[in-house]
PDB file of C-alpha atoms in Angstrom:
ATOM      1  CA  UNK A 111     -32.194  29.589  43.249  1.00 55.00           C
ATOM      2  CA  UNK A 112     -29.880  29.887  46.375  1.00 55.00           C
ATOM      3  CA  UNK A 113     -29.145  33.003  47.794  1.00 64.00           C
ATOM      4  CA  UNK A 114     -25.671  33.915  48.459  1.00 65.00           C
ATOM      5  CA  UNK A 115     -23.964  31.940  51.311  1.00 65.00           C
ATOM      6  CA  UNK A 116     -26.160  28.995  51.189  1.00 66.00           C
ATOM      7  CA  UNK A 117     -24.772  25.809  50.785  1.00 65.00           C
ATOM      8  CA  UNK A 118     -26.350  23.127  48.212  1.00 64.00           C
ATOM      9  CA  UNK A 119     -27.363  19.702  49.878  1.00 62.00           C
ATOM     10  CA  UNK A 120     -24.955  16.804  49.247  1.00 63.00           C
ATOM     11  CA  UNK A 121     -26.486  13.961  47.671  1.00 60.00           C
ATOM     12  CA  UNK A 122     -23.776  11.708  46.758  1.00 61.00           C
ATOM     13  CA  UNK A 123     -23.937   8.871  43.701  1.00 57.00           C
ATOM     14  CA  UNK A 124     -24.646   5.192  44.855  1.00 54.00           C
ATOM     15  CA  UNK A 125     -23.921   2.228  43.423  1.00 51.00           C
ATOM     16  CA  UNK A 126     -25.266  -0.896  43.827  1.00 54.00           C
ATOM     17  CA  UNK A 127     -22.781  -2.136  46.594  1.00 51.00           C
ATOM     18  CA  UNK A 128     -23.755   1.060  48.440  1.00 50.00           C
ATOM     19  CA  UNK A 129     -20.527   2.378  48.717  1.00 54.00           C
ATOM     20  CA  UNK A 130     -19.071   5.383  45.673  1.00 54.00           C
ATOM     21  CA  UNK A 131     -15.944   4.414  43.979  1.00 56.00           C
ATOM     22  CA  UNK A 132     -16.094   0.520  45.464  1.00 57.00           C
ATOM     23  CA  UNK A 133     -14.043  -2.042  43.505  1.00 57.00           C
ATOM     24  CA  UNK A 134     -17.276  -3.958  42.535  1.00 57.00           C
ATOM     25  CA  UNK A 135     -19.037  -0.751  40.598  1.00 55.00           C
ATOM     26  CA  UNK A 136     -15.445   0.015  38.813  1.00 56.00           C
ATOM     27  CA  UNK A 137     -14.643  -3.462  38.068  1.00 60.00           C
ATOM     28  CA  UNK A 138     -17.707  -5.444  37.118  1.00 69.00           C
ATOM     29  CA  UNK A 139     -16.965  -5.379  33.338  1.00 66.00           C
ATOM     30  CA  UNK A 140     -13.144  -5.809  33.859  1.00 72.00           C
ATOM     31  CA  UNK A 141     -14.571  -9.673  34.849  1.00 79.00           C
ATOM     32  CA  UNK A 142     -14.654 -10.447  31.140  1.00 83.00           C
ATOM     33  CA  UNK A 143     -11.451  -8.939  30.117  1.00 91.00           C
ATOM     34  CA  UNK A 144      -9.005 -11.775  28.467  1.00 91.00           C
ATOM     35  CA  UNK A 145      -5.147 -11.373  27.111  1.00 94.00           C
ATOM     36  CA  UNK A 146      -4.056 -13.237  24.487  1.00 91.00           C
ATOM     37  CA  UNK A 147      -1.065 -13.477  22.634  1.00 93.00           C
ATOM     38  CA  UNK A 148      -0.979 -13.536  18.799  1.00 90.00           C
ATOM     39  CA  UNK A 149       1.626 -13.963  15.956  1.00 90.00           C
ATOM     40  CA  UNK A 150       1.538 -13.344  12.407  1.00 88.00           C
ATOM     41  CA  UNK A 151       1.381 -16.478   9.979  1.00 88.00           C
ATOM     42  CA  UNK A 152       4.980 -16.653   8.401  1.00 86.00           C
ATOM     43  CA  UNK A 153       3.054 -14.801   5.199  1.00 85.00           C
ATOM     44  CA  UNK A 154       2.146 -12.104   7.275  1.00 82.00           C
ATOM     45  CA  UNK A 155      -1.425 -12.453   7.723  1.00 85.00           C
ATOM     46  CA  UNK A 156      -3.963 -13.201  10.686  1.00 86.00           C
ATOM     47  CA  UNK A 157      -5.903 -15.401  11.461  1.00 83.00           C
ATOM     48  CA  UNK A 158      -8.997 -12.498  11.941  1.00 86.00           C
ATOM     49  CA  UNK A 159      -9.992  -9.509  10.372  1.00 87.00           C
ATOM     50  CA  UNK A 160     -10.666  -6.370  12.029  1.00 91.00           C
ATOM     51  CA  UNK A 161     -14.512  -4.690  12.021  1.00 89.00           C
ATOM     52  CA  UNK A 162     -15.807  -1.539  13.589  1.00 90.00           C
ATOM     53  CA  UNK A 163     -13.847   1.739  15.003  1.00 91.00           C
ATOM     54  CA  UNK A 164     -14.423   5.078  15.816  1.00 91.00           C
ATOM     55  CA  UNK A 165     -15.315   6.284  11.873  1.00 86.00           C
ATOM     56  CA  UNK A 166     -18.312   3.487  12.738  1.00 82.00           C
ATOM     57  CA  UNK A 167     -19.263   4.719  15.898  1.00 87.00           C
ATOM     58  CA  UNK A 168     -18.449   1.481  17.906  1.00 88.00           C
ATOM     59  CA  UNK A 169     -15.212  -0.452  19.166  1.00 90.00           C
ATOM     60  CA  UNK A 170     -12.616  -2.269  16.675  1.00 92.00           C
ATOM     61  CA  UNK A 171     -14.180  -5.784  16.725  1.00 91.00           C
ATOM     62  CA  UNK A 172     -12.007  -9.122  15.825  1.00 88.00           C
ATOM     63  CA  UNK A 173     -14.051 -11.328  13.288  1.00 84.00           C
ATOM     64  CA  UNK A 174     -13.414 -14.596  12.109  1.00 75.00           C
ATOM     65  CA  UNK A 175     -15.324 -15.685   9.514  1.00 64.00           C
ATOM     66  CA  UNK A 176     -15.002 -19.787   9.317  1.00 61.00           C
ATOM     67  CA  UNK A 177     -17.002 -19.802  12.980  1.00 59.00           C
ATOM     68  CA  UNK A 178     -20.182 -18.472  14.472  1.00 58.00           C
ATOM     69  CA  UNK A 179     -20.321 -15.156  14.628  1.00 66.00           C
ATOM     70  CA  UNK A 180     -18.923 -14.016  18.080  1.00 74.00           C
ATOM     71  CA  UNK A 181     -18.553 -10.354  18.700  1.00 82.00           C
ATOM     72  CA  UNK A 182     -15.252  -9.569  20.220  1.00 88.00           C
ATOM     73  CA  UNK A 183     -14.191  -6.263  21.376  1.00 92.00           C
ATOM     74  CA  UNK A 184     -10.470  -5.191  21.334  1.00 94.00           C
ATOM     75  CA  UNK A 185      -9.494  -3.125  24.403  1.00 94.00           C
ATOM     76  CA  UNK A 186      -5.753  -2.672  23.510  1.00 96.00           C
ATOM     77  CA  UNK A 187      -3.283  -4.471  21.480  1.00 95.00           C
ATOM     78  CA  UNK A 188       0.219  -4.281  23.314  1.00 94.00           C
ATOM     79  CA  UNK A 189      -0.500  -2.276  25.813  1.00 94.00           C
ATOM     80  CA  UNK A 190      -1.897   0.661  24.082  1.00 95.00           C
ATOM     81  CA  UNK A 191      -5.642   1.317  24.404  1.00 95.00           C
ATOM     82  CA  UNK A 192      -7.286   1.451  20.807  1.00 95.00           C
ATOM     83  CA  UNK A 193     -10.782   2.787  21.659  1.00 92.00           C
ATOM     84  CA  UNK A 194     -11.688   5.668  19.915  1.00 93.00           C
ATOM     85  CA  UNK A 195      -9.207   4.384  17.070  1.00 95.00           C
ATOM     86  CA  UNK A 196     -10.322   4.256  13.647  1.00 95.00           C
ATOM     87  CA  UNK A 197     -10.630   0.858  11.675  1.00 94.00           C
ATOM     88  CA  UNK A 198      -7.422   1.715   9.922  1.00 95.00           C
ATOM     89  CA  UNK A 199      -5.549   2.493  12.330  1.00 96.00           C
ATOM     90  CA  UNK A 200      -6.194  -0.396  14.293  1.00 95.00           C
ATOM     91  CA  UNK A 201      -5.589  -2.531  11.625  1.00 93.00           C
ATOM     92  CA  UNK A 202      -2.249  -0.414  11.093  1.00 94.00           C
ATOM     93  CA  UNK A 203      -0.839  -0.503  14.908  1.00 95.00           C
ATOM     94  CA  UNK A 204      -1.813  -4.342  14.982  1.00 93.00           C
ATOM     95  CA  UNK A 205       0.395  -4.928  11.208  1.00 91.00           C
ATOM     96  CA  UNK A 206       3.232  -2.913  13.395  1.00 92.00           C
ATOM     97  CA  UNK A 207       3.304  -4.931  16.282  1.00 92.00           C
ATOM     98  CA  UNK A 208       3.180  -7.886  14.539  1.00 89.00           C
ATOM     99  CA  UNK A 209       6.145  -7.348  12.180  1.00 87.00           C
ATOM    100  CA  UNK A 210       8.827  -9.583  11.834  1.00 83.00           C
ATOM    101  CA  UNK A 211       6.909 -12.551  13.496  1.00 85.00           C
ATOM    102  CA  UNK A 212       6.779 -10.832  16.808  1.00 88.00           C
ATOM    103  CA  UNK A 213       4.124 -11.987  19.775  1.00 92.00           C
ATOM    104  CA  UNK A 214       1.060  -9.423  20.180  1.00 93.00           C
ATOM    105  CA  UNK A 215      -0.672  -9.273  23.231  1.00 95.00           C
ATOM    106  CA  UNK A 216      -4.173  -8.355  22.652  1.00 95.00           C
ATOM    107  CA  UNK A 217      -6.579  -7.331  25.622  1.00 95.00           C
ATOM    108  CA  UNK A 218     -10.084  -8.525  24.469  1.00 93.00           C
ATOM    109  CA  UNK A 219     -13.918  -8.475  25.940  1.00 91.00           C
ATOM    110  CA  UNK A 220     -16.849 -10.240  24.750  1.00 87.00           C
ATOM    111  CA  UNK A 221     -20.048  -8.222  23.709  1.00 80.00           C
ATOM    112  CA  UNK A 222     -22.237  -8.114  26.372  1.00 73.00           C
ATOM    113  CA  UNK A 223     -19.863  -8.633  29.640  1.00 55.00           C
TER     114      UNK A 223
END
């Protein structure tokens, strides 16, 4: 225990670069991250379904059934960050944005990036 006055010895976090708070240890997973821009079929629908959220545990994931199964991670869907969002209310903020046919940019990241 240190006695009154005494100082504790920095030791300051590392990355790999060497260098605390460098672009390259913030960044590394950002690599991966893509935008793309949806719409809504004129019946409403999507072209994906939504899997996952916060009541799961894990991050809403886009699935589409009719190809391999890719695991997709949704970062934020028009700007507004969705981690730590349920399933439902993913699903709910993506039906919003998507009303009356409008363009959706989506911010996406592949599993293991």
């Amino acid at each position: 225990m240190l006695k009154s006055g005494q100082k504790r010895p920095s030791t300051p976090n590392k990355t790999k670069s060497g260098v605390v708070g460098s672009p390259d240890a913030a960044d590394h997973w950002r690599q991966g991250v893509r935008e793309i821009v949806i719409t809504a079929r004129p019946d409403g629908s999507l072209n994906f379904s939504v899997q996952g959220g916060s009541d799961n545990g894990e991050f809403a994931e886009l699935c589409k059934w009719k190809i391999k199964r890719e695991r997709i991670f949704l970062l934020e869907i028009q700007g507004q960050k969705v981690a730590g969002y349920t399933q439902r209310d993913v699903v709910a903020w993506l039906n919003h944005c998507c009303r009356n046919g409008n363009p959706v940019v989506l911010k996406t990241i592949d599993a293991g990036k």
